[in-house]
Coordinates of C-alpha atoms and ligand atoms in Angstrom, one line a residue:
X8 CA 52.0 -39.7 -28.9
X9 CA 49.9 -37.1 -30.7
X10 CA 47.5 -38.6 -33.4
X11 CA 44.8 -36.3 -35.3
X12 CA 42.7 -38.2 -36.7
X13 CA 40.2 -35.1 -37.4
X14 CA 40.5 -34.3 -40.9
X15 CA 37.0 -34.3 -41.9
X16 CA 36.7 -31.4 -39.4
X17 CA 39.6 -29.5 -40.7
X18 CA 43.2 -30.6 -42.0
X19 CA 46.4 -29.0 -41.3
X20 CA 47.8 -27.1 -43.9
X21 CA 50.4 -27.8 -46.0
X22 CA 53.8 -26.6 -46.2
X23 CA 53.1 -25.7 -50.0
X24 CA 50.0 -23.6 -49.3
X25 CA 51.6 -21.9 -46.6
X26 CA 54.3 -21.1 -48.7
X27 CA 51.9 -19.7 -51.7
X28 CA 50.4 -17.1 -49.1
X29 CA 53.6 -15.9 -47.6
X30 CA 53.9 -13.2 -50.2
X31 CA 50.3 -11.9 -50.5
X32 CA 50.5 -11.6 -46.5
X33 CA 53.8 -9.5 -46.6
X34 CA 54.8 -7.8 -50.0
X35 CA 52.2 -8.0 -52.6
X36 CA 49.0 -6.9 -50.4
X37 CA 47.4 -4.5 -52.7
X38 CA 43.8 -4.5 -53.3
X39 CA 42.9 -6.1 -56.7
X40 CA 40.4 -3.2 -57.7
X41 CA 42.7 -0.9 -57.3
X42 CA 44.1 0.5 -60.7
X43 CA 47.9 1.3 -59.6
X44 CA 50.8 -1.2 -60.4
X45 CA 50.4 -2.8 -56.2
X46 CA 46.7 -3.7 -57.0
X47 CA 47.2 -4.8 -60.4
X48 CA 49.6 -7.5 -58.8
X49 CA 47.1 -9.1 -56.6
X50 CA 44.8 -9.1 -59.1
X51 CA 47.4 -10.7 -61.7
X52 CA 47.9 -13.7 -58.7
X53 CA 44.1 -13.5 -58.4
X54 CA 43.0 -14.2 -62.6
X55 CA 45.8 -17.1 -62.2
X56 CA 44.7 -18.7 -59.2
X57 CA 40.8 -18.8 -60.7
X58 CA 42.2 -20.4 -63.7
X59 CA 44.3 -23.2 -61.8
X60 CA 41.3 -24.2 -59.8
X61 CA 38.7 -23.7 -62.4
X62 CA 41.3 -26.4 -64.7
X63 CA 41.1 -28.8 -61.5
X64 CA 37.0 -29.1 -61.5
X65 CA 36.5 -29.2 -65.4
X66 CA 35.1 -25.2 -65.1
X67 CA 35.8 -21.7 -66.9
X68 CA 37.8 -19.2 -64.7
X69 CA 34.3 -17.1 -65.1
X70 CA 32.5 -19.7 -63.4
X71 CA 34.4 -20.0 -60.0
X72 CA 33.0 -17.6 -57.4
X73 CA 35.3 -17.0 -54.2
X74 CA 33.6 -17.4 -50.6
X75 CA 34.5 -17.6 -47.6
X76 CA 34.0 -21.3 -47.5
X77 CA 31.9 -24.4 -47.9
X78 CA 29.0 -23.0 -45.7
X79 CA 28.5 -19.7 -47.8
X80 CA 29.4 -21.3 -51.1
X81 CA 26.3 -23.8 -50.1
X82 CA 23.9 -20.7 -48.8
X83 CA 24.4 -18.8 -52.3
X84 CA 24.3 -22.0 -54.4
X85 CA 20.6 -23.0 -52.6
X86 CA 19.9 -19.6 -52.4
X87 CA 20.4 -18.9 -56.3
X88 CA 18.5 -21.5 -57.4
X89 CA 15.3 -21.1 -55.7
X90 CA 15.2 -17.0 -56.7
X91 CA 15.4 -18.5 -60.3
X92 CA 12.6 -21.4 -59.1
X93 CA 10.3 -18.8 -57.8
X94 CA 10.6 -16.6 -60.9
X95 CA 9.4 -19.5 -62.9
X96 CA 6.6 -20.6 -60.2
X97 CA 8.8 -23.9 -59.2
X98 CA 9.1 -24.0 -55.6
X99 CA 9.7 -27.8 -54.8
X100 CA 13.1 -28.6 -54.0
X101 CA 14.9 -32.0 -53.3
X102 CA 17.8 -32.9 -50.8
X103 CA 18.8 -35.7 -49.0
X104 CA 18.2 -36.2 -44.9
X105 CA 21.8 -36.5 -44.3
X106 CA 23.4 -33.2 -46.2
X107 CA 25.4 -31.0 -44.0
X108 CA 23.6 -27.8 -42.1
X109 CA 24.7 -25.6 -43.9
X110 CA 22.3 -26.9 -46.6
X111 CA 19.6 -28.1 -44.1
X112 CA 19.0 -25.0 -42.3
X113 CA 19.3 -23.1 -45.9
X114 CA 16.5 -25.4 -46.5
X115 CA 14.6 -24.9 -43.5
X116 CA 14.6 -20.7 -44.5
X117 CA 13.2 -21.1 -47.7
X118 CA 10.7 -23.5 -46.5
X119 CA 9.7 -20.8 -44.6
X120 CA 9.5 -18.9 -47.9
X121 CA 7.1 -21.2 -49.3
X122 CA 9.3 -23.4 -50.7
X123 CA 8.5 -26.9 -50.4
X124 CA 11.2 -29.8 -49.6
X125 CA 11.5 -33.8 -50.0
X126 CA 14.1 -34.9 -48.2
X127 CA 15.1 -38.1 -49.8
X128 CA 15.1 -41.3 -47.3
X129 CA 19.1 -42.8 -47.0
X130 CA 19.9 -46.1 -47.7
X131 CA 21.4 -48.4 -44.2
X132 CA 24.6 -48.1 -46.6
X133 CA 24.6 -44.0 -47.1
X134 CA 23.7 -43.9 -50.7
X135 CA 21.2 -41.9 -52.2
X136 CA 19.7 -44.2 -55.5
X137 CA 19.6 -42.1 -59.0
X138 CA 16.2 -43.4 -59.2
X139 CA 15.0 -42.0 -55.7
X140 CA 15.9 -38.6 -57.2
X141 CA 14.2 -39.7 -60.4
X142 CA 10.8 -40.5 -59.1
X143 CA 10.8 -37.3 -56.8
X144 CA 11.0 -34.4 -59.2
X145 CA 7.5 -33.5 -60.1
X146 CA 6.7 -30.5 -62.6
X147 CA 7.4 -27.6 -60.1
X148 CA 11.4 -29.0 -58.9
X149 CA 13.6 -26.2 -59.2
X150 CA 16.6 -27.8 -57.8
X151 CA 18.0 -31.0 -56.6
X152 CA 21.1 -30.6 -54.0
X153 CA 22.8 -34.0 -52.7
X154 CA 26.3 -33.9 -51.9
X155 CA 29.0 -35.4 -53.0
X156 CA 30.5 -37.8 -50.4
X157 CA 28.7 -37.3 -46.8
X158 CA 31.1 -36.0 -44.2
X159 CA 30.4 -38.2 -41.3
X160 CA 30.5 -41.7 -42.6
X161 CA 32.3 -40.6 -45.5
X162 CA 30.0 -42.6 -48.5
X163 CA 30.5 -41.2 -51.9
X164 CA 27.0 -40.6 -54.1
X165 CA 26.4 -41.7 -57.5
X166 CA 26.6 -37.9 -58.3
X167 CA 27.0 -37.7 -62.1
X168 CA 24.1 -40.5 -62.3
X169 CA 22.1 -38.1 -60.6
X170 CA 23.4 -34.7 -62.4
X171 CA 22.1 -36.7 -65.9
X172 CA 18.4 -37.2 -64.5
X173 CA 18.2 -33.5 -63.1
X174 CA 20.0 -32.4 -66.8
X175 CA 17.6 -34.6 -69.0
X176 CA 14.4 -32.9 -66.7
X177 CA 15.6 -29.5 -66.9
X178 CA 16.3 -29.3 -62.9
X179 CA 19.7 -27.0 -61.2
X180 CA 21.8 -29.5 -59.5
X181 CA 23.7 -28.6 -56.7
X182 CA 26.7 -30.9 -55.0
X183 CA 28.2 -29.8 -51.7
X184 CA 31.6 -31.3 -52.9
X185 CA 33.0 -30.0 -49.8
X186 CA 34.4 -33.5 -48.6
X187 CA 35.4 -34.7 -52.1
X188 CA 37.7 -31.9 -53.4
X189 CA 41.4 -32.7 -53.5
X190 CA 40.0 -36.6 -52.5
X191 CA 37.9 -37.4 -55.5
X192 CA 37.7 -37.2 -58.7
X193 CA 35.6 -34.0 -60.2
X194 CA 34.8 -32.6 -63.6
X195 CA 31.6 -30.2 -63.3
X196 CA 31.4 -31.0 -66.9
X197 CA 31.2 -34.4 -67.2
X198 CA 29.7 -35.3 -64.1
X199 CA 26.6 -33.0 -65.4
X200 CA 26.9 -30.4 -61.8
X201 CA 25.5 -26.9 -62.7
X202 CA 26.2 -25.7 -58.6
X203 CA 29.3 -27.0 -56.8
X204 CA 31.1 -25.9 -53.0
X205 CA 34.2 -26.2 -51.8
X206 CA 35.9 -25.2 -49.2
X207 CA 39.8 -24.5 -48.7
X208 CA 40.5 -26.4 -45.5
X209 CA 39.3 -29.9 -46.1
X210 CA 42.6 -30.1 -48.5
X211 CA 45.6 -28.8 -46.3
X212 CA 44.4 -25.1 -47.3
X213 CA 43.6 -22.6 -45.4
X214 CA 40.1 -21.6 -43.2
X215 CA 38.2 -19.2 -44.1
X216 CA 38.0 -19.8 -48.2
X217 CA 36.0 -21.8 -50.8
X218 CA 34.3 -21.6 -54.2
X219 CA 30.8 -21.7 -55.2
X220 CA 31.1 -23.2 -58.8
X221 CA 28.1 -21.6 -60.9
X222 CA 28.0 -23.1 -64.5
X223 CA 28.1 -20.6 -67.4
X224 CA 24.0 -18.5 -67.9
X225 CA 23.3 -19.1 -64.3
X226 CA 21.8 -16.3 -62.6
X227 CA 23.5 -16.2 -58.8
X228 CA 21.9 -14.0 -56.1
X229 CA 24.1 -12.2 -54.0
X230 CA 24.2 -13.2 -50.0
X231 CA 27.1 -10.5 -49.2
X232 CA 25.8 -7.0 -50.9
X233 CA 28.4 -4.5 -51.6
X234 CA 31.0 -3.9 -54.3
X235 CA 31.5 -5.1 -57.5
X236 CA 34.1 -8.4 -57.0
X237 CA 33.9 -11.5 -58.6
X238 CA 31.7 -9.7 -61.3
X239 CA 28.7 -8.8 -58.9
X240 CA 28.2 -12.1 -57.2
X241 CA 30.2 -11.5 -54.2
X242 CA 31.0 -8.0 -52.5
X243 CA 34.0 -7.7 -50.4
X244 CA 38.1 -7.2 -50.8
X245 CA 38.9 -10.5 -52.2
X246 CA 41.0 -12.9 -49.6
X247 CA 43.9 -13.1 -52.0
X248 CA 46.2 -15.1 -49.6
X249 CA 43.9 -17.3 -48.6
X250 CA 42.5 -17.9 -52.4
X251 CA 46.3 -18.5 -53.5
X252 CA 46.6 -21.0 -50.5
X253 CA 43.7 -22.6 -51.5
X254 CA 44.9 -23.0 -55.2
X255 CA 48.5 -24.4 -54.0
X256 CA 46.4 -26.9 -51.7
X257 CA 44.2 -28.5 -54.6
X258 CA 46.8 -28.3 -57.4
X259 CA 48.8 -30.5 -54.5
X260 CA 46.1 -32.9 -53.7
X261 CA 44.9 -33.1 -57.4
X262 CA 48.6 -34.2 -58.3
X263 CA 48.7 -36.3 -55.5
X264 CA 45.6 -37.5 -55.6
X265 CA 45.7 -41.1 -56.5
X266 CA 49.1 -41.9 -54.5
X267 CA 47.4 -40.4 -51.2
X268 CA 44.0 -42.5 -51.7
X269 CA 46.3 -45.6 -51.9
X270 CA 48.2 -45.4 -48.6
X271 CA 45.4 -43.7 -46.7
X272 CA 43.1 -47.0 -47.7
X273 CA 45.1 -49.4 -46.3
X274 CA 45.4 -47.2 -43.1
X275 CA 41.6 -47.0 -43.0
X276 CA 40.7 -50.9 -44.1
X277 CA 43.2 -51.5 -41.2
X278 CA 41.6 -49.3 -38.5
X279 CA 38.2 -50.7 -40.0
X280 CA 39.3 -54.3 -39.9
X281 CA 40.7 -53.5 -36.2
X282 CA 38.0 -52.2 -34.7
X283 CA 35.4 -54.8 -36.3
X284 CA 36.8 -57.2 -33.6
X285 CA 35.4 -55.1 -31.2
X286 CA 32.0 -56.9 -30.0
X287 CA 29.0 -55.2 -30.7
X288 CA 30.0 -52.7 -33.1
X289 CA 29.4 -51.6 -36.4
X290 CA 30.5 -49.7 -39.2
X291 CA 28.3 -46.7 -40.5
X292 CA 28.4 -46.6 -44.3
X293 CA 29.1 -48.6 -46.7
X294 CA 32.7 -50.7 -46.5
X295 CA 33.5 -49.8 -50.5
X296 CA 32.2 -47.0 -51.7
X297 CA 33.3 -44.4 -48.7
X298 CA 36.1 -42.0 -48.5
X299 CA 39.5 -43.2 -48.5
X300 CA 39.8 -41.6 -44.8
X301 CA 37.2 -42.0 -43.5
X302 CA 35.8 -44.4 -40.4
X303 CA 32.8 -44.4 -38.6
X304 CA 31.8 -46.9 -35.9
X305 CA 28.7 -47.3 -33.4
X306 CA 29.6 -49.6 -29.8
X307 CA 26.9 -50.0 -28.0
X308 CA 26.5 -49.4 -24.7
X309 CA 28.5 -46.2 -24.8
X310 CA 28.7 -42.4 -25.4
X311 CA 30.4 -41.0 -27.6
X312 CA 31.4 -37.9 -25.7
X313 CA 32.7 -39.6 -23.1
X314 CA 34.7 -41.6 -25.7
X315 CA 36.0 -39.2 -27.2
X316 CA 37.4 -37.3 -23.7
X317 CA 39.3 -40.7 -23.2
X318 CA 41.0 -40.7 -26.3
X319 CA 42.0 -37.4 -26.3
X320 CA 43.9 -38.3 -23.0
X321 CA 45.8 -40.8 -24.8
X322 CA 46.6 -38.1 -27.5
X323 CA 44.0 -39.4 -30.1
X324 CA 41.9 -36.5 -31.8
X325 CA 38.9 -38.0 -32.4
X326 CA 35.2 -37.0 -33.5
X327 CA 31.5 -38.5 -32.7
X328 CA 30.5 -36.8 -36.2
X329 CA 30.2 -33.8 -37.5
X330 CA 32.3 -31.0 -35.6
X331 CA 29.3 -28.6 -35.7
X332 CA 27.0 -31.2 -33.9
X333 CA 29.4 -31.9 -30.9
X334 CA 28.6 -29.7 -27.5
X335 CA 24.5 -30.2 -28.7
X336 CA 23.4 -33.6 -27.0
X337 CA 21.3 -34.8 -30.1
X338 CA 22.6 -37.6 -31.7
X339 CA 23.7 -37.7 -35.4
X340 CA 21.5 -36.3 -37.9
X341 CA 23.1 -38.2 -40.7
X342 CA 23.4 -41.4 -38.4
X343 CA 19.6 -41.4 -37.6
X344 CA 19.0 -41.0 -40.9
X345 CA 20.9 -44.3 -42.1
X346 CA 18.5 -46.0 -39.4
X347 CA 20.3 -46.2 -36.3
X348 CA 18.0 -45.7 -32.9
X349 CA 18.8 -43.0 -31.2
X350 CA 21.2 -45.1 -28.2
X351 CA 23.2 -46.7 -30.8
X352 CA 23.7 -43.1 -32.7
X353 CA 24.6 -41.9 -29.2
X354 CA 27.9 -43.8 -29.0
X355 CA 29.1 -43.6 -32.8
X356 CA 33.0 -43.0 -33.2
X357 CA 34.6 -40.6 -36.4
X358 CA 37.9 -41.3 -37.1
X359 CA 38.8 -39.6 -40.6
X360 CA 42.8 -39.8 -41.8
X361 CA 45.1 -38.1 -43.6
X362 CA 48.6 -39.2 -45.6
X363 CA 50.4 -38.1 -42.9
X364 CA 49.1 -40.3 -40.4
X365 CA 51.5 -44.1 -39.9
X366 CA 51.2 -47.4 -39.5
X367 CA 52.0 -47.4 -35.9
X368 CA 49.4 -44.8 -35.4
X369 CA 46.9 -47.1 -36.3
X370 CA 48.0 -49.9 -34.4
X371 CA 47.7 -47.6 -31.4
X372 CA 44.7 -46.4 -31.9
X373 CA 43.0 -49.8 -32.6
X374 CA 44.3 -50.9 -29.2
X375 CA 43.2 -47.4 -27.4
X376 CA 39.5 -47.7 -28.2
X377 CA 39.7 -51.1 -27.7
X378 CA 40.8 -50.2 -24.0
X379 CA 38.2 -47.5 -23.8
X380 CA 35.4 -49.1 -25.0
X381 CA 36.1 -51.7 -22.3
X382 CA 36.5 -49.1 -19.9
X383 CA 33.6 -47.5 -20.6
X384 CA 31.3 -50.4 -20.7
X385 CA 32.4 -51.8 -17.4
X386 CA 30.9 -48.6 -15.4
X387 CA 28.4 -48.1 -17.5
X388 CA 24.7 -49.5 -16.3
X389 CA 22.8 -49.9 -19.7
X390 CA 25.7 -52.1 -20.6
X391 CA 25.6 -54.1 -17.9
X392 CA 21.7 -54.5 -18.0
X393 CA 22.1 -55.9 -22.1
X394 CA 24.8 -58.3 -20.8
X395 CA 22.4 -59.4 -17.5
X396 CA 19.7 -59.9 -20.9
X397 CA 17.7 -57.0 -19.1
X398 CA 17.9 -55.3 -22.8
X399 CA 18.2 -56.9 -25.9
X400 CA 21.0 -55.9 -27.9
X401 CA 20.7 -53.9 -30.9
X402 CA 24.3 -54.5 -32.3
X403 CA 24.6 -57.9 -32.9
Ligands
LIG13 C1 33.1 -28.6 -43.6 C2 31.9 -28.8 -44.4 C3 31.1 -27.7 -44.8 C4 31.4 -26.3 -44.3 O1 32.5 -25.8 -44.9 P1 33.2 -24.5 -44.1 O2 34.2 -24.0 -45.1 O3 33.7 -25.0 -42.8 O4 32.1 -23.5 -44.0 C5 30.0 -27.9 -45.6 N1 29.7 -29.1 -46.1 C6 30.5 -30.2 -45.8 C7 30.1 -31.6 -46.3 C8 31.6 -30.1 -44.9 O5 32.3 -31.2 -44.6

């Protein structure tokens, strides 16, 4: 049995978007700058594919810049708002301890800078509090950036809560949306977001692709100097299969939406409920308010690497976190930040589904890391020392 249960790292894509990019890989590959009838055609599929996914986040075609994914999209969005900060001698910025890299290290260069950064303390349960944002921003905030749903454990923010405090005191807010697109609901608009990224291949699209949502007036930097495409904002030969893969994959999961969220949450409360009878476990994030796919478990006693090499040998694709954390030995950023010590973080489990995964599947997987766990504790000495009451356990 093969069972990937990966998709917070990367989903497979669908048959649709594969079938959207077919013709811009074979016939219509003309450059959309070019002014013959060949470019004009890309650029005709291009115009169409920024309206479909500017309709799908509440946005104007004009406001969706395309970039090679989540991580750039984040870069330019952090980026852009400080240079507009700086010009107006703000130079405090907010974020949360538990945002992705690609907005931490962004943060740690413009610290560097001189920019200064409050990294807002997580809740045990993975939520950032509207009012924590509220009492941070001082005079000199120039942007706020929390994202949307947290791609380890999967907990969803109070994001348009927090868009109305940073609107009402005249601060940018950014959302790395990268986990909610195609799962959540989003409407830039209404949810008061004035910087947004996405990325293609969290949604059965393709790698390589995402959008950097910039509301209407705002001045965005430029990260990738060059020519002229996407009006200035973004030099380089647009990806124009990729970008009309990406639009088939969220027009798909936007239709689907609500259908998928309701199978995948039974598969997940399952899994959850399952590996609860584990002793000396625990859940990261909260039970409710977390992705539809997502689980995240700490056994003590363990390691997660070695974990993870077990399952694979009984065909389960697992994770410990994030995927750009694994092969480094520190333990999870965003679990150490919800409070966990440092041993307990060490043997965290991420298991994030998808509508294509079963019933069965589940059922198997309960009963491998049940074996595995066992396994693992039995040869392993701290284990044995917290069951001699050498150690006191953490996990009750
Ligand atoms: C995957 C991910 C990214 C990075 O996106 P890429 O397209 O892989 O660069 C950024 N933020 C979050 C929350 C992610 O899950």
């Amino acid at each position: 049995m093969k069972i990937y249960l990966d998709n917070a790292a990367t989903t497979k894509m669908s048959k649709t978007a594969i079938d959207a990019m077919l013709p811009y890989l074979d016939t219509v590959y003309g450059n959309p700058s070019s002014l013959h009838s060949a470019g004009q055609g890309a650029a005709e599929a291009l115009w169409q594919a920024r309206q479909r996914i500017a309709d799908r986040i509440g946005a104007l075609p004009e406001e969706i810049i395309f970039t090679s994914g989540g991580s750039e999209a984040d870069n330019q969005a952090l980026l852009s708002a400080a240079r507009i900060g700086q010009k107006q001698g703000k130079r405090h910025i907010i974020s949360t301890a538990f945002e992705h890299h690609a907005v931490l290290h962004t943060l740690k260069k413009l610290e560097k800078e001189g920019f200064e950064v409050t990294l807002l303390d997580v809740h045990e349960n993975g939520i950032i509090l509207p009012e924590q944002v509220e009492k941070t921003i001082r005079e000199d905030t120039c942007l706020v950036t929390v994202m949307y749903a947290n791609n380890e454990i999967g907990t969803i923010q109070p994001i348009k809560e927090i868009g109305a405090i940073c609107r009402t005191k005249g601060v940018l807010f950014h959302t790395d949306a990268v986990q909610a697109a195609g799962h959540l609901y989003i409407d830039v608009k209404e949810q008061n977001i004035d910087l947004l990224s996405l990325s293609a291949h969290k949604f059965h699209g393709p790698k390589g692709i995402g959008v950097l949502y910039a509301r209407k007036g705002i001045k965005i930097t430029t990260v990738i100097e060059g020519g002229a495409q996407e009006s200035g904002r973004r030099a380089g030969t647009e990806n124009i299969p990729a970008i009309m893969g990406m639009a088939a994959a969220l027009d798909e999961a936007c239709t689907h939406m609500e259908t998928c969220a309701r199978r995948v949450r039974i598969l997940r409360d399952k899994l959850i409920a399952g590996l609860s009878q584990i002793p000396h476990a625990v859940l990261n994030g909260d039970a409710e308010k977390r992705l539809f796919g997502n689980v995240n478990f700490c056994f003590e006693g363990i390691e997660g690497e070695s974990l993870l090499l077990l399952l694979d040998d009984k065909g389960i694709c697992a994770s410990s976190g994030s995927a750009c954390t694994s092969g480094s030995l520190d333990p999870s950023h965003v679990l150490l930040a919800i409070g966990r010590a440092h041993d307990i973080a060490h043997g965290s489990l991420r298991l994030t589904l998808s509508e294509e995964n079963t019933e069965e599947q589940i059922d198997y997987t309960i009963q491998a890391v049940n074996e595995v766990v066992t396994y693992l504790r039995s040869i392993s000495p701290i284990w044995r020392d917290l069951v001699n009451g050498k150690k006191e356990f953490m996990i009750t």
